[in-house]
Every structure is written in C-alpha cells, then in structure tokens.
Coordinates of C-alpha atoms and ligand atoms in Angstrom, one line a residue:
Chain A
M857 CA 97.5 77.6 157.4
G858 CA 94.5 76.8 155.3
E859 CA 91.7 78.5 157.2
P860 CA 91.2 82.1 157.6
R861 CA 91.6 83.8 161.0
T862 CA 88.3 85.6 160.9
E863 CA 84.7 84.4 160.3
V864 CA 83.7 84.7 156.7
L865 CA 80.1 83.8 155.6
S866 CA 80.6 81.4 152.9
A867 CA 79.1 78.0 151.6
R868 CA 81.9 76.2 153.3
T869 CA 81.8 77.9 156.6
G870 CA 78.0 77.8 157.2
T871 CA 74.5 78.1 155.4
P872 CA 73.9 81.5 154.1
P873 CA 70.4 83.0 155.1
E874 CA 67.7 81.9 152.6
D875 CA 67.5 84.4 149.7
T876 CA 63.7 85.0 148.9
R877 CA 64.4 87.0 145.6
A878 CA 63.4 85.4 142.4
R879 CA 66.1 83.3 140.8
M880 CA 67.4 85.3 137.8
L881 CA 70.0 82.7 136.8
D882 CA 69.8 79.1 137.6
V883 CA 72.6 76.7 136.8
R884 CA 72.1 72.9 137.4
G885 CA 74.6 70.2 137.1
L886 CA 76.4 72.1 134.2
R887 CA 79.1 70.1 132.3
Q888 CA 80.9 71.0 129.2
V889 CA 83.2 68.6 127.2
Y890 CA 84.8 69.9 124.1
A891 CA 85.2 66.9 121.7
A892 CA 88.0 67.1 119.0
Q893 CA 88.9 64.1 116.8
D894 CA 90.7 62.2 119.3
R895 CA 91.0 64.6 122.2
H896 CA 88.5 65.6 124.8
V897 CA 88.7 68.7 126.9
E898 CA 86.5 68.8 129.8
A899 CA 86.0 72.6 130.3
L900 CA 83.5 72.4 133.1
H901 CA 82.9 69.3 135.5
D902 CA 79.9 70.0 137.4
L903 CA 78.5 73.5 138.2
T904 CA 75.6 74.3 140.2
F905 CA 74.7 77.7 141.4
D906 CA 72.1 80.6 141.2
V907 CA 71.7 84.3 141.1
R908 CA 69.0 86.2 142.3
A909 CA 67.1 89.1 140.7
G910 CA 69.1 92.4 141.4
E911 CA 72.2 90.6 142.7
L912 CA 75.7 91.7 141.5
V913 CA 77.7 88.5 141.8
T914 CA 81.3 88.0 140.7
L915 CA 82.8 84.9 139.6
V916 CA 86.3 84.2 139.9
G917 CA 88.5 81.3 138.9
P918 CA 92.1 80.5 137.3
S919 CA 92.9 81.1 133.8
G920 CA 91.7 78.1 131.8
C921 CA 89.2 76.8 134.2
G922 CA 86.3 77.4 131.8
K923 CA 84.9 80.9 132.7
T924 CA 84.4 81.8 129.0
T925 CA 82.8 78.5 128.4
L926 CA 80.4 79.3 131.3
L927 CA 79.6 82.5 129.8
R928 CA 78.9 81.1 126.3
L929 CA 76.6 78.5 128.0
L930 CA 74.6 81.2 129.9
A931 CA 74.5 83.4 126.8
G932 CA 73.0 80.5 124.8
L933 CA 75.8 80.4 122.3
L934 CA 76.7 77.0 123.3
R935 CA 74.8 73.8 124.2
P936 CA 75.9 72.2 127.4
T937 CA 77.1 68.5 127.2
S938 CA 74.8 67.9 130.2
G939 CA 73.0 69.9 133.0
D940 CA 70.9 72.9 132.3
V941 CA 70.7 76.7 132.4
R942 CA 67.6 78.6 133.2
V943 CA 67.2 82.5 132.9
E944 CA 64.1 84.0 134.6
G945 CA 62.9 80.3 134.8
S946 CA 63.0 79.3 131.2
E947 CA 65.7 77.0 129.8
V948 CA 68.2 78.5 127.7
N949 CA 68.1 77.2 124.0
G950 CA 69.4 80.5 122.4
P951 CA 70.4 84.0 123.5
P952 CA 67.8 84.8 126.3
P953 CA 65.8 87.9 125.8
G954 CA 66.6 90.7 128.1
T955 CA 70.3 89.5 128.5
A956 CA 73.2 91.9 127.4
V957 CA 76.8 90.4 127.2
V958 CA 80.1 92.4 127.4
F959 CA 83.0 90.4 126.1
Q960 CA 86.8 90.7 127.0
E961 CA 87.6 91.3 123.3
Y962 CA 85.9 94.7 123.2
G963 CA 87.9 95.7 120.1
R964 CA 86.4 92.8 118.1
S965 CA 82.8 92.9 119.6
L966 CA 82.3 96.3 118.0
L967 CA 81.3 96.7 114.4
P968 CA 84.1 98.8 112.7
W969 CA 81.9 99.9 109.9
M970 CA 79.4 101.6 112.3
S971 CA 79.8 104.7 114.2
V972 CA 79.9 104.5 117.9
A973 CA 76.3 105.6 118.2
A974 CA 75.1 103.2 115.6
N975 CA 77.0 100.5 117.4
V976 CA 75.2 101.3 120.6
G977 CA 71.7 101.6 118.9
L978 CA 71.8 98.4 116.6
P979 CA 70.5 95.9 119.2
L980 CA 67.6 98.5 119.9
R981 CA 66.6 98.2 116.2
Y982 CA 65.6 94.6 116.6
K983 CA 64.6 94.5 120.3
R984 CA 61.2 95.9 120.2
K985 CA 59.3 98.5 118.2
L986 CA 61.1 101.5 119.6
G987 CA 60.7 104.8 117.8
R988 CA 63.6 106.4 116.2
R989 CA 63.4 109.3 118.8
H990 CA 63.2 107.1 121.8
R991 CA 66.1 105.0 120.5
A992 CA 68.2 108.0 119.9
E993 CA 67.4 109.2 123.4
L994 CA 68.4 105.9 125.0
V995 CA 71.6 105.9 122.8
A996 CA 72.6 109.2 124.0
R997 CA 71.7 108.7 127.6
S998 CA 73.8 105.5 127.7
L999 CA 76.8 107.3 125.9
A1000 CA 76.6 110.0 128.6
D1001 CA 76.5 107.4 131.4
V1002 CA 79.7 105.9 130.4
D1003 CA 81.2 109.7 129.7
L1004 CA 81.3 109.4 126.2
A1005 CA 78.6 111.8 125.2
D1006 CA 80.5 113.5 122.3
V1007 CA 82.0 110.5 120.5
G1008 CA 78.8 109.2 119.0
D1009 CA 79.9 110.0 115.5
A1010 CA 83.3 108.7 115.7
Y1011 CA 84.2 105.1 114.6
P1012 CA 85.2 102.6 117.3
W1013 CA 88.7 102.2 115.8
Q1014 CA 89.3 105.8 116.5
L1015 CA 89.1 105.5 120.3
S1016 CA 91.5 104.0 122.8
G1017 CA 90.9 100.6 124.3
G1018 CA 89.4 101.8 127.6
M1019 CA 87.0 104.0 125.5
Q1020 CA 86.1 100.9 123.3
Q1021 CA 85.1 98.9 126.3
R1022 CA 83.1 102.0 127.6
V1023 CA 81.1 101.8 124.2
A1024 CA 80.4 98.1 124.7
I1025 CA 79.1 98.8 128.1
A1026 CA 76.9 101.5 126.8
R1027 CA 75.6 99.2 124.0
A1028 CA 74.7 96.8 127.1
L1029 CA 73.1 99.7 129.3
A1030 CA 71.0 101.1 126.2
Y1031 CA 69.6 97.5 125.8
E1032 CA 68.1 98.0 129.2
P1033 CA 68.9 94.3 130.1
R1034 CA 67.5 92.5 133.1
L1035 CA 70.6 90.4 133.2
L1036 CA 74.0 91.7 132.4
L1037 CA 76.8 89.0 131.6
M1038 CA 80.5 90.2 131.5
D1039 CA 83.5 88.2 130.8
E1040 CA 86.8 89.6 131.9
P1041 CA 85.6 92.9 130.4
F1042 CA 88.7 94.9 132.1
A1043 CA 91.5 92.4 131.7
A1044 CA 93.0 94.4 128.8
V1045 CA 92.9 97.9 130.0
D1046 CA 95.4 100.0 132.0
A1047 CA 95.0 100.2 136.0
Q1048 CA 93.5 103.7 136.2
T1049 CA 90.8 102.9 133.4
R1050 CA 90.0 99.8 135.0
A1051 CA 89.5 101.3 138.5
D1052 CA 87.1 103.7 136.8
L1053 CA 85.2 101.1 134.9
E1054 CA 84.8 99.0 138.1
D1055 CA 83.2 102.1 139.9
L1056 CA 81.1 102.6 136.8
I1057 CA 79.7 99.0 137.0
R1058 CA 78.8 99.4 140.7
S1059 CA 77.1 102.6 140.1
I1060 CA 75.0 101.4 137.1
W1061 CA 74.1 98.4 139.2
R1062 CA 73.0 100.4 142.2
S1063 CA 71.0 103.0 139.8
T1064 CA 69.3 100.5 137.7
G1065 CA 69.0 97.2 139.8
V1066 CA 70.1 95.2 136.8
T1067 CA 71.2 91.5 137.8
V1068 CA 75.0 91.4 137.2
L1069 CA 77.2 88.2 136.7
F1070 CA 80.8 89.6 136.4
I1071 CA 83.6 87.1 135.4
T1072 CA 87.1 87.6 136.4
H1073 CA 90.3 85.9 137.2
D1074 CA 91.3 88.9 139.6
I1075 CA 90.6 88.0 143.2
D1076 CA 90.9 91.8 144.1
E1077 CA 88.4 92.7 141.5
A1078 CA 86.0 89.9 142.6
V1079 CA 85.9 91.2 146.2
Y1080 CA 85.9 94.8 145.5
L1081 CA 82.9 94.6 142.8
G1082 CA 80.8 91.7 144.3
E1083 CA 78.2 91.5 146.8
R1084 CA 78.8 87.8 146.5
V1085 CA 81.8 85.8 145.2
I1086 CA 81.6 82.4 143.4
V1087 CA 84.8 80.6 143.5
L1088 CA 85.5 78.2 140.7
S1089 CA 88.1 75.5 141.2
S1090 CA 90.6 74.7 138.7
S1091 CA 90.2 71.6 136.2
P1092 CA 88.0 69.6 136.9
T1093 CA 86.0 72.7 137.4
V1094 CA 83.4 72.8 140.1
V1095 CA 82.0 75.5 142.5
Q1096 CA 84.8 75.6 144.9
D1097 CA 82.9 78.3 147.3
D1098 CA 80.3 80.9 147.3
V1099 CA 81.4 83.9 149.6
T1100 CA 79.3 86.7 150.8
V1101 CA 81.1 89.9 150.6
D1102 CA 79.6 91.9 153.7
L1103 CA 81.5 95.1 152.7
P1104 CA 79.6 98.5 152.6
A1105 CA 77.7 99.3 149.5
D1106 CA 79.4 102.6 149.1
R1107 CA 82.8 101.4 147.8
D1108 CA 85.9 103.4 147.0
Q1109 CA 88.9 102.4 145.3
L1110 CA 91.1 103.5 148.2
D1111 CA 89.3 103.3 151.3
T1112 CA 87.5 100.1 150.6
R1113 CA 90.6 98.3 149.6
A1114 CA 92.4 99.4 152.8
L1115 CA 89.5 98.1 155.1
T1116 CA 90.6 95.2 157.1
R1117 CA 87.5 93.4 156.0
F1118 CA 88.4 93.7 152.4
V1119 CA 91.8 92.2 153.2
E1120 CA 90.2 89.3 155.1
L1121 CA 87.8 88.5 152.4
R1122 CA 90.6 88.7 149.8
R1123 CA 92.8 86.7 151.7
Y1124 CA 89.9 83.9 152.2
V1125 CA 89.1 83.7 148.5
Y1126 CA 92.8 83.6 147.8
A1127 CA 93.0 80.6 150.2
E1128 CA 90.1 78.9 148.9
I1129 CA 91.6 78.9 145.2
R1130 CA 94.8 77.5 146.5
T1131 CA 92.9 74.8 148.5
A1132 CA 90.9 74.1 145.3
K1133 CA 94.3 73.0 143.7
N1134 CA 95.0 70.4 146.3
G1135 CA 92.2 69.5 148.7
P1136 CA 88.7 68.3 148.1
A1137 CA 86.2 70.6 146.7
L1138 CA 82.8 71.6 148.0
Q1139 CA 80.7 69.4 145.2
G1140 CA 83.0 66.7 144.2
A1141 CA 82.2 64.2 141.5
R1142 CA 78.7 62.9 141.6
Chain B
M963 CA 94.4 110.3 109.2
N964 CA 95.9 109.9 105.9
A965 CA 98.8 112.1 105.0
G966 CA 99.0 113.5 101.6
R967 CA 95.3 113.9 100.8
G968 CA 95.1 117.3 99.5
G969 CA 97.6 119.9 100.2
P970 CA 100.8 120.3 98.3
G971 CA 101.4 116.6 97.8
R972 CA 98.3 116.0 95.8
W973 CA 99.1 118.8 93.5
G974 CA 102.7 117.6 93.2
A975 CA 101.3 114.0 92.1
A976 CA 99.1 115.6 89.7
A977 CA 101.7 117.8 88.0
L978 CA 103.9 114.6 87.8
G979 CA 101.1 112.7 86.1
V980 CA 100.6 115.4 83.6
L981 CA 104.2 115.6 83.0
G982 CA 104.4 111.8 82.5
V983 CA 101.7 111.8 80.0
A984 CA 103.2 114.7 78.0
C985 CA 106.5 112.9 77.8
A986 CA 104.9 109.8 76.6
A987 CA 103.1 111.9 74.0
V988 CA 106.3 113.5 72.8
I989 CA 108.2 110.2 72.6
S990 CA 105.4 108.6 70.6
E991 CA 105.4 111.4 68.3
V992 CA 109.2 111.7 67.7
V993 CA 110.5 107.9 67.9
P994 CA 108.2 106.8 64.9
R995 CA 109.5 109.8 62.8
V996 CA 113.0 109.0 63.6
L997 CA 112.8 105.3 63.1
A998 CA 110.5 105.6 60.0
L999 CA 109.8 102.1 59.9
P1000 CA 108.7 100.7 56.3
G1001 CA 104.9 100.0 55.6
G1002 CA 103.9 102.6 58.4
V1003 CA 103.6 99.9 60.9
L1004 CA 104.4 102.6 63.7
P1005 CA 102.7 105.9 62.8
P1006 CA 103.5 109.1 65.0
L1007 CA 100.9 110.2 67.5
S1008 CA 99.7 113.0 65.4
E1009 CA 98.6 110.6 62.7
I1010 CA 96.8 108.3 65.3
V1011 CA 94.9 111.3 66.6
T1012 CA 93.8 112.5 63.3
A1013 CA 92.8 109.0 62.1
L1014 CA 90.8 108.6 65.4
S1015 CA 89.1 112.1 65.3
G1016 CA 88.0 111.3 61.8
E1017 CA 86.5 108.1 63.2
V1018 CA 84.9 109.7 66.1
A1019 CA 82.8 111.7 63.8
T1020 CA 81.1 108.7 62.3
G1021 CA 78.2 106.9 63.8
A1022 CA 79.7 103.6 63.5
F1023 CA 82.4 104.4 66.1
W1024 CA 79.9 105.2 68.7
E1025 CA 77.9 102.1 67.8
S1026 CA 80.9 100.0 68.2
L1027 CA 81.8 101.6 71.6
L1028 CA 78.3 101.3 72.9
A1029 CA 78.2 97.6 71.8
T1030 CA 81.5 96.9 73.6
V1031 CA 80.2 98.6 76.7
R1032 CA 77.0 96.9 76.6
Q1033 CA 78.6 93.5 76.4
W1034 CA 81.0 94.2 79.0
A1035 CA 78.3 95.6 81.4
L1036 CA 76.0 92.6 80.6
G1037 CA 78.8 89.9 81.3
L1038 CA 79.9 91.6 84.4
A1039 CA 76.4 92.3 85.8
F1040 CA 75.5 88.7 85.5
A1041 CA 79.1 87.8 87.0
V1042 CA 78.6 90.1 89.9
V1043 CA 75.1 88.9 90.9
A1044 CA 75.8 85.3 90.4
G1045 CA 79.2 85.5 92.1
I1046 CA 77.9 87.3 95.1
G1047 CA 74.8 85.0 95.4
L1048 CA 76.7 81.9 95.2
G1049 CA 79.7 83.3 97.2
A1050 CA 77.5 84.3 100.1
V1051 CA 75.8 80.9 100.4
L1052 CA 78.9 78.9 100.0
G1053 CA 80.8 81.3 102.4
S1054 CA 78.1 80.9 105.1
V1055 CA 77.5 77.1 105.0
G1056 CA 80.8 75.3 105.9
W1057 CA 80.1 71.9 104.4
L1058 CA 78.8 73.2 101.2
R1059 CA 82.0 75.3 100.9
R1060 CA 84.1 72.2 101.5
A1061 CA 82.0 70.0 99.2
T1062 CA 82.6 72.7 96.2
A1063 CA 86.2 73.8 96.9
S1064 CA 87.6 71.2 94.6
T1065 CA 85.3 71.8 91.9
I1066 CA 85.9 75.6 91.9
E1067 CA 89.6 74.9 91.9
F1068 CA 89.2 72.8 88.7
L1069 CA 86.9 75.2 86.8
R1070 CA 88.6 78.5 87.7
P1071 CA 91.9 78.2 85.9
I1072 CA 90.1 77.3 82.6
P1073 CA 91.0 80.2 80.4
S1074 CA 87.9 81.9 79.0
V1075 CA 89.4 82.1 75.7
A1076 CA 89.2 78.1 75.5
L1077 CA 85.4 78.7 75.5
V1078 CA 85.5 80.6 72.2
P1079 CA 84.3 77.5 70.1
L1080 CA 81.6 76.8 72.7
A1081 CA 80.5 80.5 72.5
V1082 CA 80.2 80.5 68.8
L1083 CA 78.5 77.2 68.8
L1084 CA 75.8 78.6 71.2
F1085 CA 75.4 82.4 69.9
G1086 CA 77.4 82.6 66.6
T1087 CA 78.8 86.1 66.2
Q1088 CA 76.0 87.9 68.3
L1089 CA 76.6 89.9 71.3
W1090 CA 75.9 87.0 73.6
S1091 CA 79.1 85.4 72.8
A1092 CA 81.1 88.1 74.0
V1093 CA 78.9 88.3 77.0
L1094 CA 79.4 84.7 77.9
L1095 CA 83.0 84.9 77.7
A1096 CA 83.2 88.1 79.7
F1097 CA 80.7 86.4 82.2
Y1098 CA 83.0 83.2 82.6
A1099 CA 86.2 85.2 83.2
S1100 CA 84.8 87.7 85.8
F1101 CA 82.4 85.3 87.5
W1102 CA 85.4 83.6 89.2
Q1103 CA 86.9 86.7 90.3
V1104 CA 83.6 87.8 92.1
L1105 CA 83.0 84.4 93.4
V1106 CA 86.4 83.7 95.0
Q1107 CA 86.6 87.1 96.4
T1108 CA 83.1 86.8 98.0
L1109 CA 83.9 83.6 99.4
H1110 CA 87.1 85.0 101.2
G1111 CA 84.9 87.8 102.5
A1112 CA 82.0 85.6 103.9
V1113 CA 84.6 83.4 105.6
D1114 CA 86.3 86.5 107.3
V1115 CA 83.4 87.2 109.5
D1116 CA 84.6 87.7 113.1
P1117 CA 83.0 85.1 115.3
V1118 CA 83.2 87.7 118.3
V1119 CA 81.1 90.2 116.3
D1120 CA 78.7 87.6 115.2
E1121 CA 78.1 86.1 118.7
T1122 CA 77.7 89.5 120.2
V1123 CA 75.0 90.6 117.9
R1124 CA 73.4 87.1 118.2
C1125 CA 73.4 87.7 122.0
Y1126 CA 71.5 91.0 121.3
G1127 CA 68.9 89.2 119.6
L1128 CA 69.7 89.9 115.8
G1129 CA 68.3 87.1 113.7
P1130 CA 69.9 85.5 110.6
L1131 CA 68.7 88.1 108.1
A1132 CA 69.9 91.0 110.4
R1133 CA 73.1 89.4 110.7
I1134 CA 73.6 88.9 107.0
R1135 CA 72.8 92.5 106.6
H1136 CA 74.9 94.1 109.5
V1137 CA 77.8 91.7 109.8
L1138 CA 78.3 89.3 106.8
W1139 CA 77.7 92.0 104.1
P1140 CA 79.9 94.7 105.6
T1141 CA 82.6 92.2 106.2
A1142 CA 82.4 90.9 102.7
L1143 CA 81.9 94.1 101.0
P1144 CA 85.6 95.1 100.7
Y1145 CA 86.4 91.8 99.2
V1146 CA 83.5 91.9 97.0
V1147 CA 84.6 95.4 95.6
T1148 CA 88.1 94.1 94.9
G1149 CA 86.5 91.2 93.2
V1150 CA 84.3 93.4 91.0
R1151 CA 87.2 95.7 90.1
L1152 CA 89.4 92.8 89.0
A1153 CA 86.4 91.2 87.1
A1154 CA 85.7 94.5 85.5
G1155 CA 89.2 94.4 84.0
V1156 CA 89.1 90.9 82.7
A1157 CA 85.6 91.2 81.4
L1158 CA 86.9 94.0 79.2
I1159 CA 89.7 92.0 77.8
L1160 CA 87.4 89.1 77.0
V1161 CA 84.8 91.4 75.4
V1162 CA 87.6 92.9 73.1
T1163 CA 89.0 89.3 72.5
A1164 CA 85.5 87.9 71.5
E1165 CA 85.1 90.9 69.2
L1166 CA 88.5 90.3 67.7
V1167 CA 88.4 86.6 67.4
I1168 CA 84.8 85.9 66.8
G1169 CA 83.6 89.1 65.2
S1170 CA 81.1 90.2 67.7
P1171 CA 80.1 93.8 67.1
G1172 CA 82.3 96.4 69.0
L1173 CA 85.6 98.0 69.1
G1174 CA 87.5 94.8 68.6
Q1175 CA 85.8 94.2 65.4
Q1176 CA 86.5 97.7 64.3
I1177 CA 90.1 97.1 65.2
M1178 CA 90.0 94.0 62.7
A1179 CA 88.3 96.0 60.0
A1180 CA 90.8 98.9 60.3
Q1181 CA 93.7 96.5 60.1
S1182 CA 92.3 94.5 57.0
G1183 CA 91.7 97.9 55.4
G1184 CA 95.4 99.1 56.1
A1185 CA 94.4 101.9 58.3
T1186 CA 97.2 101.3 60.7
A1187 CA 96.8 104.6 62.5
L1188 CA 93.3 103.9 63.1
V1189 CA 94.0 100.5 64.7
Y1190 CA 96.3 102.3 67.3
G1191 CA 93.6 104.9 67.8
L1192 CA 91.1 102.2 68.5
I1193 CA 93.4 100.4 70.8
M1194 CA 94.0 103.6 72.8
V1195 CA 90.2 103.8 73.1
T1196 CA 89.9 100.4 74.7
G1197 CA 92.8 101.3 77.1
L1198 CA 90.9 104.6 78.2
L1199 CA 87.8 102.4 78.7
G1200 CA 89.7 100.0 81.1
L1201 CA 91.2 103.1 82.8
L1202 CA 87.9 104.7 83.2
V1203 CA 86.4 101.5 84.7
N1204 CA 89.2 101.2 87.2
V1205 CA 89.1 104.7 88.5
G1206 CA 85.2 104.4 88.7
V1207 CA 85.4 101.3 90.9
R1208 CA 88.2 102.9 93.1
A1209 CA 86.2 106.0 93.7
V1210 CA 83.3 103.9 95.0
E1211 CA 85.8 101.9 97.2
R1212 CA 87.2 105.0 98.8
R1213 CA 83.8 106.6 99.6
R1214 CA 82.1 103.5 100.8
L1215 CA 85.0 101.9 102.6
A1216 CA 86.8 104.5 104.5
W1217 CA 86.5 102.4 107.6
H1218 CA 88.0 99.4 106.0
I1219 CA 90.9 101.2 104.5
S1220 CA 91.5 103.0 107.9
V1221 CA 91.2 99.8 109.9
R1222 CA 93.7 98.0 107.7
G1223 CA 96.0 101.0 107.5
E1224 CA 96.1 100.6 103.8
V1225 CA 97.0 103.4 101.5
A1226 CA 94.0 104.0 99.2
A1227 CA 96.2 104.1 95.9
Ligands
LIG1663 N1 86.2 75.7 121.3 C1 87.0 75.1 122.2 N2 87.4 73.8 121.6 C2 88.1 73.1 122.4 N3 88.6 73.4 123.7 C3 88.2 74.6 124.1 C4 87.4 75.4 123.3 N4 87.3 76.6 124.0 C5 87.8 76.4 125.4 N5 88.4 75.2 125.3 C6 89.2 74.8 126.4 O1 88.4 74.6 127.5 C7 89.1 75.1 128.7 C8 88.5 76.4 129.2 O2 88.6 77.4 128.4 P1 87.9 78.8 128.9 O3 86.6 78.6 129.0 O4 88.4 79.8 127.7 O5 88.7 79.2 130.1 P2 88.8 80.6 131.0 O6 87.8 81.6 130.3 O7 88.6 80.4 132.4 O8 90.3 81.0 130.7 C9 90.6 75.3 128.1 O9 91.4 74.2 128.4 C10 90.4 75.6 126.6 O10 91.5 75.2 126.1
LIG1664 MG1 88.2 83.6 129.3

C-alpha cells in the first residue's frame, strides 16, 4: 500500500502551479562529501529545490540524512563539494546578509557571559547603524514577542531550555531577517513548550512575512507548521518529494491535528519517507 | 545561587580564621621559648615582631619592599602581555599551534633558576636580572592557560555569531576573549605567585635590590629575628597578590563560576 488513498498535491503526483514570487532561496545540484583521512561520507547526494519569498517551508528527513549539513551550506558556514546555493539571487560564499539562524543546540548558541538582552542585541550592533534607542526597542519588542519581556537582565544559564530557545528565537526576530533558517529547534524541549513554540513560529511568520525554512525530523511537526513540506530521502540523500500543505492558515494544535486532511497529508509524507528507503527517488543519480 | 555567601556561614568562617591565626601566633611564641634552641635560630614571635617594627621604621625597608614589588610587577606585566598575545595567536591558528607545541613543551619545564647565570651575564645585579627570571617563570603560566582558553571556544557560539554577521575582530572581542578570560585569570594568578618566588630568589642569589637582599644582609649580620620578620613580609606580599586576583576573578567572572558550578574558594 505505497500510494495514498486521497489526492495530495505533490511533485510526484502532479506539477504544482507555477509560483510567481521571487526566489528567496535557490539550491541547485547540491552535493556534500566529508573527506576524512581514508573515509568519505556523502552527506548530501544531489539536492535541487527553491523557496519563494514569504513562504514557510518545512524540510523533513530521517536522522543522519544531512539536514544539518544542508543548513550549514545554506548559512554559508560550509562550502559545498559541488552545486550552488543562492540567497536572493546571489551566490552564498559566507553568511548571507539578512539571514538569521536558530540552531538545535540553543544552550550552546547563546553567549553565557552576556545577559539575555545583550545576547539578543549583539547582532544589531554589527548589522547596520542603529541608534542605541532603536536597538533597545527592537530587543524589548522581540523579547515581548516570545513572552520573555521581564528576563532581559537574566543570564541564559538561569533560564529553562524552552526559555533559552525562545531567547534564540528573539535574537533572530530582532535581527529582522528576510530569511529565517531553523535546524530542529524544538527537538530538545518538552511537548507542551514545543507546541507553544510551533504556534509562535507560525504567528511570527504570518505577522512579519519573513521567509522561513524549518528543518525537522518530525513528520507531524513538518505538516503542522509548513505551507509546503520538502521530503528528503535517506542516504544517498536527494529530494524525495515536495508536498503542498493545503490546510487552513489558522492552525490549532488540537483542531488542525484532528482534521482528516492533516491525517492524510501526514500519512502521505510518512509513506514517501518509507518508499525512499526502498524504491527509486524523484531525482536519482545524474 | 551560592549558599554560604554572607549570613552566619561567612561570619563563622571568619571567626575560625581569626582563631587559627591566634593559635599559630601563640604556638610560635611558646614553642621557641620552651625549646630555647642554642644560637637563637628560632626566636619567639614577639622578638620577630620587635625586630621587624624597628626595620619598618627605616627607609631602607620600604625601598627594598618597593624594589621587590617593582621587579615583580615588571616581570609579571611583560609575561602577561606576551603570554596573552602569543597565546591568542597560537590558539586561534591551528597549524601554528601544532607547529609550536613541541617547542613549548621543551622550553616550559626549564626551571627559571637555571637562567640565573644568564641573567647575571646580561644584567649583573641590577633589577633587570630579577625581572628576567620572573618574566621567564610566569610567561609560561600565562601562555599555556591562554592557549587552553583560546582552544575552548564553542564552535556553535562562533558559528552563530558568524551567521549574524560578526567579523573576525568582533568575534575576538565577544567570543574568544570572554571564553579565554577565566583561563587567562587563572594563568595570571599562578604567574603572580611564581613571579614573586623568582624575584625573591634573584635577590637572594644574585643580590638584586629588594627584600631578598635584605634577608641575606640580616642573616650575615646575625639578625636572625629580622630574617624571620622579612620572610613573613614576603609571605604577606604573596597572600595580598592572591587575594587581589581572586577578588577580580569573583567580580568579573561570576557567570563563569556559576556556569561551571564551581565554588569561589
Ligand atoms: N563534520 C563532519 N565530518 C564528517 N562527517 C560528518 C560531519 N558532519 C556530519 N557528518 C556526517 O554526515 C551525515 C549527515 O549528518 P547531519 O548533516 O548532521 O545529518 P542530520 O542533521 O540530518 O541528522 C552523517 O552521516 C554524519 O555522520
Ligand atoms: Mg541535525
């Protein structure tokens, strides 16, 4: 029973309508091989996809399929073995301007010697000439957006894991990015916090119009959050499928997850990942 | 956060400390009198204090103290600047660090005292002899600690701030330096201790001006009580240095101590 019972709009079941929005992120023939002394690990085989301006795209794939590697390539922290990455049309040679990143290891991505407010404000000191007042306002507003208005003077290590991850999100928000990249940001927080943070991301996306690429290994999370789900295969890693999530824009942890459509989509993506392990993929070897 | 800061615990500890000092004073007064060793090699505390207070009234004592402090401070200052500078460079450039590791491991264990002949050859009995020895001994402490600190930078922190557009200088200021600072401070604290040892050694052995030279003079003049008095002064100096560095550590590095769950002893 490989195929789903109900029609799902995906790259494998049909051609999605042409999207006329500008390309925010453009990934072509991306391949990454880690070379050690005598061992080569092919983390990514051949990836091609794009993300349009203003989209909220989730990217799901099994553990070890190269998701973090992909994020590091997109963020300009790593040079690809071959292929290229473009952000807003320019090739990525280093961290692209206007891009904010939230890593999985929130505890380690905050600077323990700085207060929460200083952490959130640090990137602003180097972004552009912002006055001290304006900077302080941005910091205060972003902390309020993540419900941490009164912990600005605390140090990150005085906060719980979920709060630390919210600080990392506030730092990304204050930066006012055009592109927000997130790598399994909620993998290590408890279920309730995680649900709250998912809704926070959607509400931020809807109110700011920022382009979001959200990486996760969790199929439920990918379908609940995204307007589109890019499915990665396991190694050799390629884009297995690209699924349009036609759920209502207003999502609710209980109601949305109970929708028949949610269950169908979830089931479809699940089946895609399972097929990827056995059958041929959408883009095979060149 | 930290139990026992202030409150009854603190006063209890202070009272115990005072009690300990009082006991030590009584013992060092009574034991010499009971033993009454011939030749006065072990004078009781009261005699030591009397001899020392006579000495403190003279200008020569203060000049010597100043000379010791000056040599110590110069040697330590050069060591801190050179150790931090070189340590930061070697620590952030991987191949340079690997290339120099064996040389450092070879030079570091050379006891500074072995450089006494060299120091005499270069500077005679002037203050620079003591400065050189203090520098050599304390330089390695600072260098090695700074190296550890620079290598300890968390790659996640560094990559995060890179993504947010911080350039190399901003990253040195906001990531490398704060990470290395606790190590550097530890290095400076250790260095301050050995620098003092080496300065006093140089004064004793080479005869550079300072407390060590005064100790030698008192010894050859048969003023045994004064010898002990001056030794106590060097001890107090070492104590002051240690307390000073620790105070800085506690105030500036509260986050670090808390992160590591260390007790600020
Ligand atoms: N720096 C590295 N050097 C060598 N191999 C690596 C490195 N980083 C990741 N890998 C390997 O690449 C593969 C993909 O890793 P990763 O991108 O972390 O996957 P994911 O985030 O999807 O779990 C894994 O097999 C991993 O062991
Ligand atoms: Mg990962």
